[in-house]
mmCIF file with all atom_site columns, C-alpha atoms in Angstrom:
data_model
loop_
_atom_site.group_PDB
_atom_site.id
_atom_site.type_symbol
_atom_site.label_atom_id
_atom_site.label_alt_id
_atom_site.label_comp_id
_atom_site.label_asym_id
_atom_site.label_entity_id
_atom_site.label_seq_id
_atom_site.pdbx_PDB_ins_code
_atom_site.Cartn_x
_atom_site.Cartn_y
_atom_site.Cartn_z
_atom_site.occupancy
_atom_site.B_iso_or_equiv
_atom_site.pdbx_formal_charge
_atom_site.auth_seq_id
_atom_site.auth_comp_id
_atom_site.auth_asym_id
_atom_site.auth_atom_id
_atom_site.pdbx_PDB_model_num
ATOM 1   C CA . UNK A 1 1   ? 12.969  -7.453  -97.700 1.00 0.00 ? 9   UNK A CA 1
ATOM 2   C CA . UNK A 1 2   ? 15.197  -6.121  -94.974 1.00 0.00 ? 10  UNK A CA 1
ATOM 3   C CA . UNK A 1 3   ? 14.109  -6.659  -91.324 1.00 0.00 ? 11  UNK A CA 1
ATOM 4   C CA . UNK A 1 4   ? 15.238  -4.041  -88.828 1.00 0.00 ? 12  UNK A CA 1
ATOM 5   C CA . UNK A 1 5   ? 15.782  -4.493  -85.106 1.00 0.00 ? 13  UNK A CA 1
ATOM 6   C CA . UNK A 1 6   ? 12.663  -2.465  -84.299 1.00 0.00 ? 14  UNK A CA 1
ATOM 7   C CA . UNK A 1 7   ? 10.462  -4.873  -86.222 1.00 0.00 ? 15  UNK A CA 1
ATOM 8   C CA . UNK A 1 8   ? 11.950  -7.974  -84.621 1.00 0.00 ? 16  UNK A CA 1
ATOM 9   C CA . UNK A 1 9   ? 11.762  -6.509  -81.108 1.00 0.00 ? 17  UNK A CA 1
ATOM 10  C CA . UNK A 1 10  ? 8.127   -5.472  -81.522 1.00 0.00 ? 18  UNK A CA 1
ATOM 11  C CA . UNK A 1 11  ? 6.858   -9.058  -81.679 1.00 0.00 ? 19  UNK A CA 1
ATOM 12  C CA . UNK A 1 12  ? 7.410   -9.865  -77.963 1.00 0.00 ? 20  UNK A CA 1
ATOM 13  C CA . UNK A 1 13  ? 5.733   -6.596  -76.958 1.00 0.00 ? 21  UNK A CA 1
ATOM 14  C CA . UNK A 1 14  ? 2.537   -7.612  -78.776 1.00 0.00 ? 22  UNK A CA 1
ATOM 15  C CA . UNK A 1 15  ? 2.638   -11.264 -77.696 1.00 0.00 ? 23  UNK A CA 1
ATOM 16  C CA . UNK A 1 16  ? 3.513   -10.703 -74.024 1.00 0.00 ? 24  UNK A CA 1
ATOM 17  C CA . UNK A 1 17  ? 0.051   -9.496  -72.858 1.00 0.00 ? 25  UNK A CA 1
ATOM 18  C CA . UNK A 1 18  ? -1.614  -12.598 -74.324 1.00 0.00 ? 26  UNK A CA 1
ATOM 19  C CA . UNK A 1 19  ? 1.022   -14.898 -72.814 1.00 0.00 ? 27  UNK A CA 1
ATOM 20  C CA . UNK A 1 20  ? 0.735   -13.184 -69.417 1.00 0.00 ? 28  UNK A CA 1
ATOM 21  C CA . UNK A 1 21  ? -3.063  -13.474 -69.436 1.00 0.00 ? 29  UNK A CA 1
ATOM 22  C CA . UNK A 1 22  ? -2.807  -17.151 -70.400 1.00 0.00 ? 30  UNK A CA 1
ATOM 23  C CA . UNK A 1 23  ? -0.413  -17.766 -67.483 1.00 0.00 ? 31  UNK A CA 1
ATOM 24  C CA . UNK A 1 24  ? -2.931  -16.166 -65.103 1.00 0.00 ? 32  UNK A CA 1
ATOM 25  C CA . UNK A 1 25  ? -5.816  -18.174 -66.568 1.00 0.00 ? 33  UNK A CA 1
ATOM 26  C CA . UNK A 1 26  ? -3.895  -21.456 -66.256 1.00 0.00 ? 34  UNK A CA 1
ATOM 27  C CA . UNK A 1 27  ? -2.435  -20.787 -62.787 1.00 0.00 ? 35  UNK A CA 1
ATOM 28  C CA . UNK A 1 28  ? -3.831  -22.553 -59.763 1.00 0.00 ? 36  UNK A CA 1
ATOM 29  C CA . UNK A 1 29  ? -4.432  -20.444 -56.683 1.00 0.00 ? 37  UNK A CA 1
ATOM 30  C CA . UNK A 1 30  ? -4.118  -22.635 -53.606 1.00 0.00 ? 38  UNK A CA 1
ATOM 31  C CA . UNK A 1 31  ? -5.679  -21.008 -50.541 1.00 0.00 ? 39  UNK A CA 1
ATOM 32  C CA . UNK A 1 32  ? -3.826  -22.141 -47.425 1.00 0.00 ? 40  UNK A CA 1
ATOM 33  C CA . UNK A 1 33  ? -6.024  -20.152 -45.070 1.00 0.00 ? 41  UNK A CA 1
ATOM 34  C CA . UNK A 1 34  ? -8.665  -17.449 -45.151 1.00 0.00 ? 42  UNK A CA 1
ATOM 35  C CA . UNK A 1 35  ? -10.548 -15.906 -42.260 1.00 0.00 ? 43  UNK A CA 1
ATOM 36  C CA . UNK A 1 36  ? -13.191 -13.310 -41.581 1.00 0.00 ? 44  UNK A CA 1
ATOM 37  C CA . UNK A 1 37  ? -13.057 -11.819 -38.084 1.00 0.00 ? 45  UNK A CA 1
ATOM 38  C CA . UNK A 1 38  ? -14.243 -8.837  -36.047 1.00 0.00 ? 46  UNK A CA 1
ATOM 39  C CA . UNK A 1 39  ? -17.552 -8.335  -37.870 1.00 0.00 ? 47  UNK A CA 1
ATOM 40  C CA . UNK A 1 40  ? -19.513 -5.130  -37.492 1.00 0.00 ? 48  UNK A CA 1
ATOM 41  C CA . UNK A 1 41  ? -22.760 -4.278  -39.331 1.00 0.00 ? 49  UNK A CA 1
ATOM 42  C CA . UNK A 1 42  ? -20.678 -2.479  -41.993 1.00 0.00 ? 50  UNK A CA 1
ATOM 43  C CA . UNK A 1 43  ? -17.295 -4.232  -42.105 1.00 0.00 ? 51  UNK A CA 1
ATOM 44  C CA . UNK A 1 44  ? -15.145 -7.280  -41.357 1.00 0.00 ? 52  UNK A CA 1
ATOM 45  C CA . UNK A 1 45  ? -11.455 -7.997  -41.021 1.00 0.00 ? 53  UNK A CA 1
ATOM 46  C CA . UNK A 1 46  ? -10.180 -10.322 -43.735 1.00 0.00 ? 54  UNK A CA 1
ATOM 47  C CA . UNK A 1 47  ? -7.005  -12.411 -43.733 1.00 0.00 ? 55  UNK A CA 1
ATOM 48  C CA . UNK A 1 48  ? -5.688  -14.552 -46.561 1.00 0.00 ? 56  UNK A CA 1
ATOM 49  C CA . UNK A 1 49  ? -2.651  -16.774 -47.099 1.00 0.00 ? 57  UNK A CA 1
ATOM 50  C CA . UNK A 1 50  ? -2.454  -18.129 -50.642 1.00 0.00 ? 58  UNK A CA 1
ATOM 51  C CA . UNK A 1 51  ? 0.108   -19.490 -53.053 1.00 0.00 ? 59  UNK A CA 1
ATOM 52  C CA . UNK A 1 52  ? 0.951   -18.579 -56.607 1.00 0.00 ? 60  UNK A CA 1
ATOM 53  C CA . UNK A 1 53  ? 3.485   -20.269 -58.838 1.00 0.00 ? 61  UNK A CA 1
ATOM 54  C CA . UNK A 1 54  ? 5.440   -18.287 -61.424 1.00 0.00 ? 62  UNK A CA 1
ATOM 55  C CA . UNK A 1 55  ? 7.196   -20.359 -64.106 1.00 0.00 ? 63  UNK A CA 1
ATOM 56  C CA . UNK A 1 56  ? 11.009  -20.388 -63.993 1.00 0.00 ? 64  UNK A CA 1
ATOM 57  C CA . UNK A 1 57  ? 13.021  -18.282 -64.790 1.00 0.00 ? 65  UNK A CA 1
ATOM 58  C CA . UNK A 1 58  ? 10.518  -15.406 -64.649 1.00 0.00 ? 66  UNK A CA 1
ATOM 59  C CA . UNK A 1 59  ? 10.052  -12.797 -61.953 1.00 0.00 ? 67  UNK A CA 1
ATOM 60  C CA . UNK A 1 60  ? 6.707   -11.009 -62.113 1.00 0.00 ? 68  UNK A CA 1
ATOM 61  C CA . UNK A 1 61  ? 6.055   -7.656  -60.500 1.00 0.00 ? 69  UNK A CA 1
ATOM 62  C CA . UNK A 1 62  ? 2.368   -7.000  -59.821 1.00 0.00 ? 70  UNK A CA 1
ATOM 63  C CA . UNK A 1 63  ? 0.904   -3.585  -59.151 1.00 0.00 ? 71  UNK A CA 1
ATOM 64  C CA . UNK A 1 64  ? -1.674  -3.383  -56.305 1.00 0.00 ? 72  UNK A CA 1
ATOM 65  C CA . UNK A 1 65  ? -4.978  -5.083  -57.048 1.00 0.00 ? 73  UNK A CA 1
ATOM 66  C CA . UNK A 1 66  ? -8.485  -4.623  -55.677 1.00 0.00 ? 74  UNK A CA 1
ATOM 67  C CA . UNK A 1 67  ? -9.653  -8.233  -55.403 1.00 0.00 ? 75  UNK A CA 1
ATOM 68  C CA . UNK A 1 68  ? -13.445 -8.530  -55.485 1.00 0.00 ? 76  UNK A CA 1
ATOM 69  C CA . UNK A 1 69  ? -14.837 -11.565 -53.652 1.00 0.00 ? 77  UNK A CA 1
ATOM 70  C CA . UNK A 1 70  ? -18.012 -12.928 -55.213 1.00 0.00 ? 78  UNK A CA 1
ATOM 71  C CA . UNK A 1 71  ? -20.580 -15.660 -54.593 1.00 0.00 ? 79  UNK A CA 1
ATOM 72  C CA . UNK A 1 72  ? -20.482 -18.426 -57.194 1.00 0.00 ? 80  UNK A CA 1
ATOM 73  C CA . UNK A 1 73  ? -24.115 -19.108 -57.981 1.00 0.00 ? 81  UNK A CA 1
ATOM 74  C CA . UNK A 1 74  ? -26.525 -19.689 -60.855 1.00 0.00 ? 82  UNK A CA 1
ATOM 75  C CA . UNK A 1 75  ? -27.189 -17.334 -62.453 1.00 0.00 ? 83  UNK A CA 1
ATOM 76  C CA . UNK A 1 76  ? -23.724 -15.784 -61.914 1.00 0.00 ? 84  UNK A CA 1
ATOM 77  C CA . UNK A 1 77  ? -23.615 -12.800 -59.594 1.00 0.00 ? 85  UNK A CA 1
ATOM 78  C CA . UNK A 1 78  ? -20.916 -10.213 -60.351 1.00 0.00 ? 86  UNK A CA 1
ATOM 79  C CA . UNK A 1 79  ? -21.623 -8.040  -57.291 1.00 0.00 ? 87  UNK A CA 1
ATOM 80  C CA . UNK A 1 80  ? -18.789 -8.401  -54.769 1.00 0.00 ? 88  UNK A CA 1
ATOM 81  C CA . UNK A 1 81  ? -19.658 -8.826  -51.109 1.00 0.00 ? 89  UNK A CA 1
ATOM 82  C CA . UNK A 1 82  ? -16.247 -7.418  -50.101 1.00 0.00 ? 90  UNK A CA 1
ATOM 83  C CA . UNK A 1 83  ? -13.151 -6.075  -51.829 1.00 0.00 ? 91  UNK A CA 1
ATOM 84  C CA . UNK A 1 84  ? -9.704  -6.938  -50.490 1.00 0.00 ? 92  UNK A CA 1
ATOM 85  C CA . UNK A 1 85  ? -6.816  -4.668  -51.480 1.00 0.00 ? 93  UNK A CA 1
ATOM 86  C CA . UNK A 1 86  ? -3.671  -6.630  -52.244 1.00 0.00 ? 94  UNK A CA 1
ATOM 87  C CA . UNK A 1 87  ? -0.440  -4.642  -52.169 1.00 0.00 ? 95  UNK A CA 1
ATOM 88  C CA . UNK A 1 88  ? 2.017   -4.659  -55.055 1.00 0.00 ? 96  UNK A CA 1
ATOM 89  C CA . UNK A 1 89  ? 4.108   -7.831  -55.048 1.00 0.00 ? 97  UNK A CA 1
ATOM 90  C CA . UNK A 1 90  ? 7.170   -9.331  -56.670 1.00 0.00 ? 98  UNK A CA 1
ATOM 91  C CA . UNK A 1 91  ? 6.630   -13.021 -57.391 1.00 0.00 ? 99  UNK A CA 1
ATOM 92  C CA . UNK A 1 92  ? 9.179   -15.649 -58.389 1.00 0.00 ? 100 UNK A CA 1
ATOM 93  C CA . UNK A 1 93  ? 8.822   -19.432 -58.341 1.00 0.00 ? 101 UNK A CA 1
ATOM 94  C CA . UNK A 1 94  ? 6.489   -20.656 -55.600 1.00 0.00 ? 102 UNK A CA 1
ATOM 95  C CA . UNK A 1 95  ? 5.374   -17.421 -53.980 1.00 0.00 ? 103 UNK A CA 1
ATOM 96  C CA . UNK A 1 96  ? 2.829   -16.495 -51.349 1.00 0.00 ? 104 UNK A CA 1
ATOM 97  C CA . UNK A 1 97  ? 0.255   -13.744 -51.132 1.00 0.00 ? 105 UNK A CA 1
ATOM 98  C CA . UNK A 1 98  ? -0.631  -12.600 -47.633 1.00 0.00 ? 106 UNK A CA 1
ATOM 99  C CA . UNK A 1 99  ? -3.265  -10.221 -46.314 1.00 0.00 ? 107 UNK A CA 1
ATOM 100 C CA . UNK A 1 100 ? -3.494  -9.855  -42.531 1.00 0.00 ? 108 UNK A CA 1
ATOM 101 C CA . UNK A 1 101 ? -6.485  -8.386  -40.705 1.00 0.00 ? 109 UNK A CA 1
ATOM 102 C CA . UNK A 1 102 ? -7.475  -5.954  -43.449 1.00 0.00 ? 110 UNK A CA 1
ATOM 103 C CA . UNK A 1 103 ? -10.629 -4.068  -42.512 1.00 0.00 ? 111 UNK A CA 1
ATOM 104 C CA . UNK A 1 104 ? -12.959 -4.016  -45.485 1.00 0.00 ? 112 UNK A CA 1
ATOM 105 C CA . UNK A 1 105 ? -16.500 -2.756  -45.946 1.00 0.00 ? 113 UNK A CA 1
ATOM 106 C CA . UNK A 1 106 ? -19.346 -5.181  -46.599 1.00 0.00 ? 114 UNK A CA 1
ATOM 107 C CA . UNK A 1 107 ? -20.524 -4.074  -50.039 1.00 0.00 ? 115 UNK A CA 1
ATOM 108 C CA . UNK A 1 108 ? -23.650 -6.228  -50.300 1.00 0.00 ? 116 UNK A CA 1
ATOM 109 C CA . UNK A 1 109 ? -25.097 -7.613  -47.060 1.00 0.00 ? 117 UNK A CA 1
ATOM 110 C CA . UNK A 1 110 ? -27.414 -10.131 -48.759 1.00 0.00 ? 118 UNK A CA 1
ATOM 111 C CA . UNK A 1 111 ? -24.638 -11.626 -50.889 1.00 0.00 ? 119 UNK A CA 1
ATOM 112 C CA . UNK A 1 112 ? -22.290 -11.640 -47.877 1.00 0.00 ? 120 UNK A CA 1
ATOM 113 C CA . UNK A 1 113 ? -24.874 -13.632 -45.907 1.00 0.00 ? 121 UNK A CA 1
ATOM 114 C CA . UNK A 1 114 ? -25.196 -16.079 -48.821 1.00 0.00 ? 122 UNK A CA 1
ATOM 115 C CA . UNK A 1 115 ? -21.415 -16.555 -48.783 1.00 0.00 ? 123 UNK A CA 1
ATOM 116 C CA . UNK A 1 116 ? -21.324 -17.075 -45.006 1.00 0.00 ? 124 UNK A CA 1
ATOM 117 C CA . UNK A 1 117 ? -24.158 -19.608 -45.182 1.00 0.00 ? 125 UNK A CA 1
ATOM 118 C CA . UNK A 1 118 ? -22.241 -21.605 -47.805 1.00 0.00 ? 126 UNK A CA 1
ATOM 119 C CA . UNK A 1 119 ? -18.965 -21.438 -45.871 1.00 0.00 ? 127 UNK A CA 1
ATOM 120 C CA . UNK A 1 120 ? -20.572 -22.551 -42.604 1.00 0.00 ? 128 UNK A CA 1
ATOM 121 C CA . UNK A 1 121 ? -23.244 -25.052 -43.651 1.00 0.00 ? 129 UNK A CA 1
ATOM 122 C CA . UNK A 1 122 ? -21.847 -26.769 -46.753 1.00 0.00 ? 130 UNK A CA 1
ATOM 123 C CA . UNK A 1 123 ? -19.158 -29.455 -46.954 1.00 0.00 ? 131 UNK A CA 1
ATOM 124 C CA . UNK A 1 124 ? -17.413 -27.403 -49.663 1.00 0.00 ? 132 UNK A CA 1
ATOM 125 C CA . UNK A 1 125 ? -17.973 -23.957 -51.107 1.00 0.00 ? 133 UNK A CA 1
ATOM 126 C CA . UNK A 1 126 ? -16.509 -21.802 -53.860 1.00 0.00 ? 134 UNK A CA 1
ATOM 127 C CA . UNK A 1 127 ? -14.412 -18.730 -53.156 1.00 0.00 ? 135 UNK A CA 1
ATOM 128 C CA . UNK A 1 128 ? -14.675 -16.630 -56.308 1.00 0.00 ? 136 UNK A CA 1
ATOM 129 C CA . UNK A 1 129 ? -12.438 -13.635 -56.913 1.00 0.00 ? 137 UNK A CA 1
ATOM 130 C CA . UNK A 1 130 ? -11.925 -11.146 -59.700 1.00 0.00 ? 138 UNK A CA 1
ATOM 131 C CA . UNK A 1 131 ? -9.769  -8.102  -60.278 1.00 0.00 ? 139 UNK A CA 1
ATOM 132 C CA . UNK A 1 132 ? -7.435  -6.334  -62.682 1.00 0.00 ? 140 UNK A CA 1
ATOM 133 C CA . UNK A 1 133 ? -3.872  -5.128  -62.395 1.00 0.00 ? 141 UNK A CA 1
ATOM 134 C CA . UNK A 1 134 ? -0.699  -4.532  -64.362 1.00 0.00 ? 142 UNK A CA 1
ATOM 135 C CA . UNK A 1 135 ? 2.020   -7.179  -64.404 1.00 0.00 ? 143 UNK A CA 1
ATOM 136 C CA . UNK A 1 136 ? 5.620   -6.602  -65.413 1.00 0.00 ? 144 UNK A CA 1
ATOM 137 C CA . UNK A 1 137 ? 8.332   -9.017  -66.498 1.00 0.00 ? 145 UNK A CA 1
ATOM 138 C CA . UNK A 1 138 ? 11.346  -6.801  -66.853 1.00 0.00 ? 146 UNK A CA 1
ATOM 139 C CA . UNK A 1 139 ? 10.197  -3.853  -68.954 1.00 0.00 ? 147 UNK A CA 1
ATOM 140 C CA . UNK A 1 140 ? 7.347   -5.791  -70.561 1.00 0.00 ? 148 UNK A CA 1
ATOM 141 C CA . UNK A 1 141 ? 3.919   -4.780  -69.241 1.00 0.00 ? 149 UNK A CA 1
ATOM 142 C CA . UNK A 1 142 ? 0.572   -6.539  -69.469 1.00 0.00 ? 150 UNK A CA 1
ATOM 143 C CA . UNK A 1 143 ? -2.810  -5.540  -68.082 1.00 0.00 ? 151 UNK A CA 1
ATOM 144 C CA . UNK A 1 144 ? -4.224  -8.773  -66.669 1.00 0.00 ? 152 UNK A CA 1
ATOM 145 C CA . UNK A 1 145 ? -7.678  -9.864  -65.559 1.00 0.00 ? 153 UNK A CA 1
ATOM 146 C CA . UNK A 1 146 ? -7.926  -12.284 -62.652 1.00 0.00 ? 154 UNK A CA 1
ATOM 147 C CA . UNK A 1 147 ? -11.079 -14.389 -62.494 1.00 0.00 ? 155 UNK A CA 1
ATOM 148 C CA . UNK A 1 148 ? -10.599 -17.414 -60.225 1.00 0.00 ? 156 UNK A CA 1
ATOM 149 C CA . UNK A 1 149 ? -12.806 -19.911 -58.448 1.00 0.00 ? 157 UNK A CA 1
ATOM 150 C CA . UNK A 1 150 ? -11.298 -21.997 -55.669 1.00 0.00 ? 158 UNK A CA 1
ATOM 151 C CA . UNK A 1 151 ? -13.153 -24.820 -53.935 1.00 0.00 ? 159 UNK A CA 1
ATOM 152 C CA . UNK A 1 152 ? -12.619 -24.793 -50.161 1.00 0.00 ? 160 UNK A CA 1
ATOM 153 C CA . UNK A 1 153 ? -13.802 -27.002 -47.307 1.00 0.00 ? 161 UNK A CA 1
ATOM 154 C CA . UNK A 1 154 ? -16.777 -25.634 -45.418 1.00 0.00 ? 162 UNK A CA 1
ATOM 155 C CA . UNK A 1 155 ? -17.220 -25.675 -41.671 1.00 0.00 ? 163 UNK A CA 1
ATOM 156 C CA . UNK A 1 156 ? -20.233 -28.043 -41.645 1.00 0.00 ? 164 UNK A CA 1
ATOM 157 C CA . UNK A 1 157 ? -18.133 -31.068 -40.662 1.00 0.00 ? 165 UNK A CA 1
ATOM 158 C CA . UNK A 1 158 ? -17.013 -29.274 -37.495 1.00 0.00 ? 166 UNK A CA 1
ATOM 159 C CA . UNK A 1 159 ? -20.543 -28.711 -36.207 1.00 0.00 ? 167 UNK A CA 1
ATOM 160 C CA . UNK A 1 160 ? -23.012 -31.335 -35.070 1.00 0.00 ? 168 UNK A CA 1
ATOM 161 C CA . UNK A 1 161 ? -26.696 -30.733 -34.681 1.00 0.00 ? 169 UNK A CA 1
ATOM 162 C CA . UNK A 1 162 ? -28.876 -31.599 -31.662 1.00 0.00 ? 170 UNK A CA 1
#
């Protein structure tokens, strides 16, 4: 049986989305800093400085992503308390993702209060995020789903009671 170039080139196109999703699933997402400032009854300003490592020798171009921030609880809650819009990015090696003072609407006040309570009164808390975007390596495209949980230090150690 004769194999043509089209058949041999098609294999990476079908495998790439699965490989890209696996890279996202296995990637750590270190959060160097995150802050919520300037609250109003309807909105807050959100800042984030995080890292993301892309295996050598790849360069990954990400389209913009609406990153939903969720409360990690039992049973799981999939309603975001805010959504942060990350711009398109080109990532290579050890890269950073930065959002500075983005005004975002509070989508669910009760869940937002649950998150704030955890962040302020617990030693550690989970920052859960989910979203979808398209990722490109060269001309190869994959639609990826981000679903990450990152444990962060809470503020409880900085406050002392009466």
